[in-house]
Coordinates of C-alpha atoms and ligand atoms in Angstrom, one line a residue:
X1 CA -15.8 3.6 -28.8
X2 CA -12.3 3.8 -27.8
X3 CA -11.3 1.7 -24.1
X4 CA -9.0 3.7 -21.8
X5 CA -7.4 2.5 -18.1
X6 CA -6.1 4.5 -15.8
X7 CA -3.9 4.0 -13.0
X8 CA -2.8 6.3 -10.1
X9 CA -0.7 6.6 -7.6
X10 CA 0.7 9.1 -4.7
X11 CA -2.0 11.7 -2.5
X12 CA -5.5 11.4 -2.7
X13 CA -5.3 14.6 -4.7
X14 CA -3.9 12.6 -7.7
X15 CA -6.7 9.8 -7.2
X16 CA -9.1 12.9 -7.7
X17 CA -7.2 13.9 -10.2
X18 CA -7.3 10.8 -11.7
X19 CA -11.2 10.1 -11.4
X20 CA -11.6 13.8 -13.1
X21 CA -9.0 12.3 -16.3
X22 CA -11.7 9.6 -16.4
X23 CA -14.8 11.7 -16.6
X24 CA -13.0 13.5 -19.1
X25 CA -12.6 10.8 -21.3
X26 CA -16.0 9.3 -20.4
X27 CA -17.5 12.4 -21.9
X28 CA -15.8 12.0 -25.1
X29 CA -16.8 8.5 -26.3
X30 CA -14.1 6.7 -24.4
X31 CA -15.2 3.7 -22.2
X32 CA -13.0 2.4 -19.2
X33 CA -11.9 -0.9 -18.9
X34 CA -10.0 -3.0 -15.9
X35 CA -7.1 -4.7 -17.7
X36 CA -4.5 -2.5 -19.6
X37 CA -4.4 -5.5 -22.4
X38 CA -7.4 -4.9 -23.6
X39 CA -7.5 -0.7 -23.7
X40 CA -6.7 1.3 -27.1
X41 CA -5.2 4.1 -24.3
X42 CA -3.2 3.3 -21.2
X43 CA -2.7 6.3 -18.4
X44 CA -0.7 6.4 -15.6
X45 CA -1.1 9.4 -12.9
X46 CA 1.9 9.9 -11.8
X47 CA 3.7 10.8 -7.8
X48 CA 6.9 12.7 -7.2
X49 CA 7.4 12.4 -3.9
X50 CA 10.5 10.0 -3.3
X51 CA 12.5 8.6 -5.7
X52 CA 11.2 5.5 -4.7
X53 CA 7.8 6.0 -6.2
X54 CA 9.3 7.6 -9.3
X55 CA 11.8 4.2 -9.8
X56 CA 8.3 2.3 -9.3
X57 CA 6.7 3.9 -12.1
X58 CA 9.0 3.9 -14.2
X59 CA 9.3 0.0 -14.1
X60 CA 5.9 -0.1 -14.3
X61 CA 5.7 2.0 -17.8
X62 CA 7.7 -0.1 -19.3
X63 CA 5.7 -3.4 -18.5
X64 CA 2.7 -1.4 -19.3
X65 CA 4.8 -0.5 -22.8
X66 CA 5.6 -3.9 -23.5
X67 CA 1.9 -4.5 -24.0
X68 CA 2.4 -2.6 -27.4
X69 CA 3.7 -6.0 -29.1
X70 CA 0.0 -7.4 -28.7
X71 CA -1.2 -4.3 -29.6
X72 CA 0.5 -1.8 -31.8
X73 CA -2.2 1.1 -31.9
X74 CA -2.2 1.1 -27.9
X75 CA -1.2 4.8 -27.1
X76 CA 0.6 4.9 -23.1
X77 CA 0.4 8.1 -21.3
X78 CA 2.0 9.4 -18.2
X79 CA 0.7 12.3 -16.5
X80 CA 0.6 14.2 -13.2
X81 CA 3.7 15.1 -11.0
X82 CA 6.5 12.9 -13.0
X83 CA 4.8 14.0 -15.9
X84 CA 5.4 17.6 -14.6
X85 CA 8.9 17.3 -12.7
X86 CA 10.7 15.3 -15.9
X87 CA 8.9 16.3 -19.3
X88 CA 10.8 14.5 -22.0
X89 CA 13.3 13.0 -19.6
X90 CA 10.4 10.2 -19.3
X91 CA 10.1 9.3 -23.1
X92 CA 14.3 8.8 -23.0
X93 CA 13.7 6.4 -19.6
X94 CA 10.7 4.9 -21.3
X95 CA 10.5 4.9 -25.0
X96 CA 7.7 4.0 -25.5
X97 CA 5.6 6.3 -24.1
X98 CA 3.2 8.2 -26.2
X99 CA 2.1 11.0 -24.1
X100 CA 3.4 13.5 -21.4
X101 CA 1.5 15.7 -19.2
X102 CA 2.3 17.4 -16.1
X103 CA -0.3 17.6 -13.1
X104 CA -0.3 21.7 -14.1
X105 CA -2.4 20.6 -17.6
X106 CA -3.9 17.4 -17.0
X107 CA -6.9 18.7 -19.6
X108 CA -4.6 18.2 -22.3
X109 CA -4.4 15.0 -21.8
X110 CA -7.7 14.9 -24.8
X111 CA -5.9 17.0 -27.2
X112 CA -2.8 15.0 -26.9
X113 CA -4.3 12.0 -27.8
X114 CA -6.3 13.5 -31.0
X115 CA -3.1 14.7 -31.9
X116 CA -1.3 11.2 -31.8
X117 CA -4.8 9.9 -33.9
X118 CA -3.7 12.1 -36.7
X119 CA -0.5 10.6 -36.9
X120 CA 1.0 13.8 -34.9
X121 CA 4.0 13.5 -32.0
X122 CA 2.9 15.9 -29.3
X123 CA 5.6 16.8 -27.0
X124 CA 5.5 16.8 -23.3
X125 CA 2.9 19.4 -22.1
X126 CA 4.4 21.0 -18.7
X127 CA 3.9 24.2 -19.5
X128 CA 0.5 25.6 -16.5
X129 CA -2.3 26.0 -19.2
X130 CA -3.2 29.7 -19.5
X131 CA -6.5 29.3 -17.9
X132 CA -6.2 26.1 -15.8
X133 CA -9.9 24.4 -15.7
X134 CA -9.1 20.9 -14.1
X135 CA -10.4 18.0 -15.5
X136 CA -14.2 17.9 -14.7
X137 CA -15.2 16.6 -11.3
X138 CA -15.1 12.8 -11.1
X139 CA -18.3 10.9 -11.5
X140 CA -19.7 10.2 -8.0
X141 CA -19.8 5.8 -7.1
X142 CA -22.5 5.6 -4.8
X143 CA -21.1 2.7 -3.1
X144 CA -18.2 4.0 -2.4
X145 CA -19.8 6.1 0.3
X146 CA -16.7 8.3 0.2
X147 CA -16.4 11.4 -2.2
X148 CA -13.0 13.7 -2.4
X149 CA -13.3 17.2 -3.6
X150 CA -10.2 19.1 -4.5
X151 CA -10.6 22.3 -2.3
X152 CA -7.2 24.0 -3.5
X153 CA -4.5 23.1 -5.8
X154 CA -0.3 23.6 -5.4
X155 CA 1.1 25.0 -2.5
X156 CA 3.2 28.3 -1.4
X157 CA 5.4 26.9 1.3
X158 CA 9.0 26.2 0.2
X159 CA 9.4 23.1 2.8
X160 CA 13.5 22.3 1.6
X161 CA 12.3 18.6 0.7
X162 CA 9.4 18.9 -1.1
X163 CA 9.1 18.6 -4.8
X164 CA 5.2 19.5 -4.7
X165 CA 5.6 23.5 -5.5
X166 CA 7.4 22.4 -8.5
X167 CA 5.2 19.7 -9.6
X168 CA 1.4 21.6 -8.8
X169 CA 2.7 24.9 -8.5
X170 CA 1.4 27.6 -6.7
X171 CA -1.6 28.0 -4.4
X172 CA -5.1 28.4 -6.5
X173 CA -8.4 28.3 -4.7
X174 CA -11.3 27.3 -6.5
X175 CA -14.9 29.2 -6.5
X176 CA -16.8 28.6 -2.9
X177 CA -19.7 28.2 -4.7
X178 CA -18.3 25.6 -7.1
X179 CA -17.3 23.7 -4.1
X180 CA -20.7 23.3 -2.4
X181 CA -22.6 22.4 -5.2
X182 CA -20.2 20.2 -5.9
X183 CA -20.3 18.3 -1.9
X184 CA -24.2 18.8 -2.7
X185 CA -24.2 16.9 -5.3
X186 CA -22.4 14.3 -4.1
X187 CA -24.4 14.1 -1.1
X188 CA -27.6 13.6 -3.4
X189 CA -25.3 11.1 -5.0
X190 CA -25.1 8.7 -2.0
X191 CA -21.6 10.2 -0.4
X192 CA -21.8 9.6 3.8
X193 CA -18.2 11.1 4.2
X194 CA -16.8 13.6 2.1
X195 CA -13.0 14.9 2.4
X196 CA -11.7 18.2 1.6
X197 CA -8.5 18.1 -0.1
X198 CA -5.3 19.9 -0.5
X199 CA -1.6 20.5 0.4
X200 CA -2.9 23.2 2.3
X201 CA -6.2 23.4 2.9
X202 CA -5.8 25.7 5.8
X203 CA -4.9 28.3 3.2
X204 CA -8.0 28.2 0.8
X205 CA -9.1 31.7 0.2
X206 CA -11.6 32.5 -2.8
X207 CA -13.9 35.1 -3.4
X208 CA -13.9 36.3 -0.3
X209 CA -14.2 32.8 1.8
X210 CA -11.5 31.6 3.7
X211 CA -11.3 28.3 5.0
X212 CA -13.5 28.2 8.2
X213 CA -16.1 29.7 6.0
X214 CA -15.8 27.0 3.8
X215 CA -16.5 24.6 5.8
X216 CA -19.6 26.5 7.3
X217 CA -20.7 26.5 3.7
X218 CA -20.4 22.8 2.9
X219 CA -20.9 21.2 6.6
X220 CA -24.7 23.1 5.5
X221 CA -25.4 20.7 2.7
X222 CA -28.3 18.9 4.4
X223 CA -28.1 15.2 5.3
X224 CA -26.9 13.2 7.2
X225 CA -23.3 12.6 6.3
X226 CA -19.4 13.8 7.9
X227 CA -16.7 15.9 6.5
X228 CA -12.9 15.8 7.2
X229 CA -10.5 17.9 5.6
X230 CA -6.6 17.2 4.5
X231 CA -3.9 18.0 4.7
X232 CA -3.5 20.7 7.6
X233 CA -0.1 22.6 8.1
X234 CA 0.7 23.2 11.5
X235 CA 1.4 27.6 10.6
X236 CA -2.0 28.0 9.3
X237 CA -4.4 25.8 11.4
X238 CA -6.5 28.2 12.9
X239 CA -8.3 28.3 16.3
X240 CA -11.2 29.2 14.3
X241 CA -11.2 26.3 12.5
X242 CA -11.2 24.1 15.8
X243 CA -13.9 26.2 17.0
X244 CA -15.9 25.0 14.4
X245 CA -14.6 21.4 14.4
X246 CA -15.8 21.6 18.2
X247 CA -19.3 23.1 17.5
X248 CA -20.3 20.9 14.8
X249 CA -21.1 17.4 15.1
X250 CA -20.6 17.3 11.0
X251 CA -17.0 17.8 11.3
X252 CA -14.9 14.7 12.0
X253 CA -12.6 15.1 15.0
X254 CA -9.2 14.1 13.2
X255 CA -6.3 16.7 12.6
X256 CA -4.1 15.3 10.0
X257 CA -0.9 18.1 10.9
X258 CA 2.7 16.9 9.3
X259 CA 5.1 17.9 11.7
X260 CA 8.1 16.3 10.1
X261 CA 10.2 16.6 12.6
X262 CA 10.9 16.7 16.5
X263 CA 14.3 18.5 16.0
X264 CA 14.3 22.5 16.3
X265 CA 17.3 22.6 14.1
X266 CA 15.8 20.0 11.9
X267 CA 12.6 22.2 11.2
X268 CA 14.5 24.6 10.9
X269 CA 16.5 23.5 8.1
X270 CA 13.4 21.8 6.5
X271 CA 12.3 25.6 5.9
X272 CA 8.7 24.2 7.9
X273 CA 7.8 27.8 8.7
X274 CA 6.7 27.0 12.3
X275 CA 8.7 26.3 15.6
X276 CA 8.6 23.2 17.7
X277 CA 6.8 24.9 20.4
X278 CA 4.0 26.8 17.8
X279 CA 3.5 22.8 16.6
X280 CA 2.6 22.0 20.4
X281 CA 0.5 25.2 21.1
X282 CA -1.2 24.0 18.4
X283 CA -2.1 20.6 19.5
X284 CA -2.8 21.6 22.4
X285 CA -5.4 24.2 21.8
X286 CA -6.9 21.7 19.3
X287 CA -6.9 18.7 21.7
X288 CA -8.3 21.5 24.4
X289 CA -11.1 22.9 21.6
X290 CA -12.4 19.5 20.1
X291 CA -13.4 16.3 22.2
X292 CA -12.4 12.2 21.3
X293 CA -10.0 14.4 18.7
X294 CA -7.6 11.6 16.4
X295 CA -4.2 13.4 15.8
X296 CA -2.2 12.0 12.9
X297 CA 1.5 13.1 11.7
X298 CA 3.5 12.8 9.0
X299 CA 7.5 12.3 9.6
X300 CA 10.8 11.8 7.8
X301 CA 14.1 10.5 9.0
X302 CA 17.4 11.0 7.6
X303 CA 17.2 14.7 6.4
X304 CA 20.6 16.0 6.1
X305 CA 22.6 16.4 8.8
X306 CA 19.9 14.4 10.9
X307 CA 22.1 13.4 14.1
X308 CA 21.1 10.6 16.7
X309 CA 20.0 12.8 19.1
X310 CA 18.1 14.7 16.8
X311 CA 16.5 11.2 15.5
X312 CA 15.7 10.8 19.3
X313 CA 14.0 14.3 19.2
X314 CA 11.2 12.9 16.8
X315 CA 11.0 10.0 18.8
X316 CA 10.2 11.9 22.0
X317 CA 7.9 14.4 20.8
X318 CA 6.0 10.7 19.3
X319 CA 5.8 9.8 22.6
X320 CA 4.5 12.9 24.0
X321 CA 1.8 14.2 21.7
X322 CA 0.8 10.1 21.2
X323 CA -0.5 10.3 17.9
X324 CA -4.0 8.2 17.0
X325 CA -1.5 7.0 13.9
X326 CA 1.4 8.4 12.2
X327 CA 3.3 8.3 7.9
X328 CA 7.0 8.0 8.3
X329 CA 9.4 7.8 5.2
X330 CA 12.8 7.9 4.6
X331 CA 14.2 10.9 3.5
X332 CA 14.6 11.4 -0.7
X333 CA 16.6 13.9 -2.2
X334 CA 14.5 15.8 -5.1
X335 CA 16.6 17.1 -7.6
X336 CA 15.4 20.9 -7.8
X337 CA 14.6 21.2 -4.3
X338 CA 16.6 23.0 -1.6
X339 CA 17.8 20.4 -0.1
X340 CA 19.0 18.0 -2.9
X341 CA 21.8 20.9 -2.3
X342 CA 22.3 19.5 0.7
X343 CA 24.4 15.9 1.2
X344 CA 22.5 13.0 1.9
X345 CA 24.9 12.2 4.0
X346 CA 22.6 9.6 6.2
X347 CA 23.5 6.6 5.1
X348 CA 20.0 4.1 4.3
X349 CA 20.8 1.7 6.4
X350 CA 20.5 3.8 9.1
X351 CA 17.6 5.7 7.6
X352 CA 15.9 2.1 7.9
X353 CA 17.0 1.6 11.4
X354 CA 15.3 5.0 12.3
X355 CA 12.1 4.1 10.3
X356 CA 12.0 1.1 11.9
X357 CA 12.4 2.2 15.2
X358 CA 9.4 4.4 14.9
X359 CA 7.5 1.5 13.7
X360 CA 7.8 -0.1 16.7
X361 CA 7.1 2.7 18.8
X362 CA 4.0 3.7 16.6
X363 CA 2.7 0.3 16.9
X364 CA 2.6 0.1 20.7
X365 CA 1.5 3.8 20.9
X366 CA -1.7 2.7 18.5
X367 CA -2.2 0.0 20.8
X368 CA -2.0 2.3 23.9
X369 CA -3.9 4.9 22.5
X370 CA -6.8 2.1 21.1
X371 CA -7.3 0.7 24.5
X372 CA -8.4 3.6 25.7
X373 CA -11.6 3.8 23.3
X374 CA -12.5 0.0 25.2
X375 CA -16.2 0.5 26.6
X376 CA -17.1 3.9 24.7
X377 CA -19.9 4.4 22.4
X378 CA -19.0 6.0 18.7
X379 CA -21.0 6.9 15.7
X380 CA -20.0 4.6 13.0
X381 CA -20.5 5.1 9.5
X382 CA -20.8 1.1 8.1
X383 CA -18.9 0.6 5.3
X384 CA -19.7 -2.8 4.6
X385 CA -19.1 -6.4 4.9
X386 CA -15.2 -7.7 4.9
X387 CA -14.5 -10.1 2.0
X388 CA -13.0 -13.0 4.2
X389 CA -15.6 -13.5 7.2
X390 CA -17.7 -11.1 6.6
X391 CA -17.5 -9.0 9.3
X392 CA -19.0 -5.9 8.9
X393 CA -16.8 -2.8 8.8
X394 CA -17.8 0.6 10.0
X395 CA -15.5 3.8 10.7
X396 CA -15.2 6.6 13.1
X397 CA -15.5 10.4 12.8
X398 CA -11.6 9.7 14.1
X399 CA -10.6 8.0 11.2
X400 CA -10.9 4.6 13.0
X401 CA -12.3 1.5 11.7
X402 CA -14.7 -0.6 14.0
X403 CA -15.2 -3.9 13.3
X404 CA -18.6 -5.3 13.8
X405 CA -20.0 -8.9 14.2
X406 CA -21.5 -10.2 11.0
X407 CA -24.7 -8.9 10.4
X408 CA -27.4 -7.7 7.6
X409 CA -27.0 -4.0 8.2
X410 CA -26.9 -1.4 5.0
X411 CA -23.9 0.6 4.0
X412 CA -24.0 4.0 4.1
X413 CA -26.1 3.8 7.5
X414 CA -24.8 5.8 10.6
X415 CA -25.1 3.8 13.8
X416 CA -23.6 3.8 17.8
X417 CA -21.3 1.1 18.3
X418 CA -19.5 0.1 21.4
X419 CA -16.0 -0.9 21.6
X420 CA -15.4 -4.0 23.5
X421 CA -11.8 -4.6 22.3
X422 CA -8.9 -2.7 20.7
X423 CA -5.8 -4.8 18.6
X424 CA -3.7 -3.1 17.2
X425 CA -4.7 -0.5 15.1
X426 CA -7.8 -2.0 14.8
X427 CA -11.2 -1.7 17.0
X428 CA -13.5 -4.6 17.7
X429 CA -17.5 -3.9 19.3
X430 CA -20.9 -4.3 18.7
X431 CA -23.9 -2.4 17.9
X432 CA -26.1 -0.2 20.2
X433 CA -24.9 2.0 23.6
X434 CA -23.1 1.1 26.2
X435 CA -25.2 -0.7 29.2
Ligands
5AD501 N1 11.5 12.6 1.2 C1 10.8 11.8 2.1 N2 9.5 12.1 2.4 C2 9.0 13.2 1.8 N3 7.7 13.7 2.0 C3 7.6 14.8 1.1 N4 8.8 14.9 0.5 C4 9.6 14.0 0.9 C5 11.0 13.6 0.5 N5 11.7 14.3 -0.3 C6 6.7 13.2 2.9 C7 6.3 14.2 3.9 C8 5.0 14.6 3.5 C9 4.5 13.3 2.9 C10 3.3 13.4 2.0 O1 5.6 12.8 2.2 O2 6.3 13.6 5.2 O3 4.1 15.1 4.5
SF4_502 FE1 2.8 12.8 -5.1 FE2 2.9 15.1 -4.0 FE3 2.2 15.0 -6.5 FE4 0.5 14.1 -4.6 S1 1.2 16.2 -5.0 S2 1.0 13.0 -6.5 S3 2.0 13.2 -3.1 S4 4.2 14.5 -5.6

């Protein structure tokens, strides 16, 4: 028996991704372990997004590397979007890594590693594997009471920031049919929230099933469990898909939709493929279609050219739409993208000012828009008791966690809780209707 760990980082596709690499090697006589001193096979799934993250990881390989003095025959792997966006570029920043393979051939990740058993020095595998099968689907942990399922894989915008065509390439849909057996199963497994995932999951399209189909499909699997979906873009949410978030009670009412930006010119030059006023059409018809609906946005400051008032354009359209909760980063060049063309001529200080800025307007917002769940009654899915004071938490179909009085209650349970106080981000109540 062989030991493997496995670390991850970036979306939740690459935590998939990741749990998938681990069934893999599961299957083939491999048994995981929680410290990397003690494995025979060290992997790290890998994120793109910003620089940032890649400077992270790359520190990280080589304190995982160093562990090669205790033990010699430990092999170290890096795979997923790095693996994909630098090939061999990683084994000259980090000598001693073993093993290189993008997020476009994560299965041969196995035949890598036989290779380097028979003394062999694989190169980096990047290239998209003829027939891409993806690792097999993770192995279900019933007390995590949330499963992931990889709905589609890459992505056909060309957003001028984004390394993410590059690193998962293009769009691929897999088989309806795969799909639901595959939330079935993890139903029967214990799952009480299940989340559809892709960069676009508005786009999934197989065999003749597009997207509000699918979730017909799954949101059939009996039970009594929720589904949410992400990540929406704003050009291909559907009012058909709202229509079915409004009509049934399986569907969580949260819209994750990235807008970016609140700058015309800025979307404009992010290539987003929608206008500022489709983006608010959009909301509104979805805020209109589905009631209690969460609304969550991703952002970036800095992009080229990104001028005060432009900055101030973000910041308004914040305020209007008042987001349940929002991402914001500071924008990193991508070498290979559009706008790595472009200068980065915001300096990071004042990216940081901006970022900050919005932090302080997202936290009052989240307070604002908390206080107004005070003295409602939600369906909570409990998650479990808090490690500190053991307060028991429970979530929302928004996406919101509630937390509850200490109490002997089972996980996995769906109950009505009332909110008696909001802080923050975070809601406070007890169990049972409202008087
Ligand atoms: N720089 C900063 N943020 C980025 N994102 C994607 N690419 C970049 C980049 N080059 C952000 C976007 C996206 C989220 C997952 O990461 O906001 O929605
Ligand atoms: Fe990171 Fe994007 Fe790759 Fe996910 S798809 S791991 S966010 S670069």
């Amino acid at each position: 028996m062989k030991r493997f760990y496995l670390e991850s980082y970036g979306c939740q596709m690459n935590v998939y991704d990741t749990q998938g690499l681990a069934r893999m090697l599961e299957d083939h006589a491999f048994v995981r372990v929680a410290e990397p001193e003690t494995a025979d096979v060290v992997l790290v799934n890998t994120c793109s997004v910003r620089e940032h993250a890649e400077e992270r990881t790359l520190n990280r390989l080589a304190v995982l590397g160093r562990l090669k003095a205790q033990n010699p025959n430990m092999k170290l792997g890096v795979c997923g979007c790095m693996a994909q966006r630098m090939g061999a570029e990683i084994k000259k920043r980090v000598p001693r890594v073993d093993l290189v393979v993008g997020a476009q051939a994560l299965p041969a990740v196995l035949p890598a590693l036989e290779a380097l058993d028979r003394g062999e020095k694989p190169g980096p595998q990047v290239e998209p594997l003829d027939h891409y099968l993806p690792p097999p689907r993770p192995r279900f942990d019933a007390k995590n009471l949330k499963g992931f399922v990889t709905i589609i894989r890459g992505c056909n915008k060309a957003c001028a920031y984004c390394i993410v065509p590059t690193t998962r390439g293009p769009e691929v849909s897999r088989h309806p049919d795969d799909l639901v057996l595959e939330v079935h199963e993890l139903v029967l497994r214990g799952a009480r929230e299940i989340t559809l995932l892709g960069q676009n999951v508005n786009s999934y399209q197989s065999a003749g099933v597009d997207f509000p189909e699918l979730l017909a499909r799954c949101g059939k699997v009996p039970g009594k469990w929720r589904l949410r979906f992400t990540t929406s873009h704003p050009r291909d949410m559907s009012r058909e898909v709202m229509r079915r978030m409004a009509a049934a009670p399986r569907l969580a009412p949260w819209i994750h939709l990235p807008v970016q930006s609140g700058s015309p010119r800025v979307l404009k030059a992010m290539n987003r493929d929608y206008s500022l006023e489709h983006y608010l059409d959009v909301i509104e018809a979805a805020r209109e279609a589905i009631p209690d609906l969460a609304l969550t946005t991703d952002l970036i400051v800095g992009f080229p050219g990104e001028t005060e008032a432009e900055f101030e354009e973000t910041v308004a359209l914040v305020e209007r739409l008042r987001y349940d909760t929002f991402y914001a980063f500071k924008y990193s060049p991508r070498s290979g993208t559009a706008a790595a063309r472009l200068p980065d001529d915001i300096p990071s200080e004042l990216k940081q000012a901006r970022l900050a800025r919005l932090l302080v307007v997202q936290r009052r917002l989240a307070h604002e828009v908390n206080q107004a769940y005070v003295g409602r009654t939600l369906e909570v899915l409990i998650e479990g008791a808090d490690s500190r004071r053991g307060h028991v938490l429970s979530r929302t179909g928004q996406n919101k966690i509630v937390v509850l009085e200490p109490q002997e209650i089972a996980p996995g349970t769906f109950r009505d809780a009332t909110i008696e106080r909001a802080e923050g981000q975070t809601l406070y109540g007890r169990l049972g209707a409202s008087a």
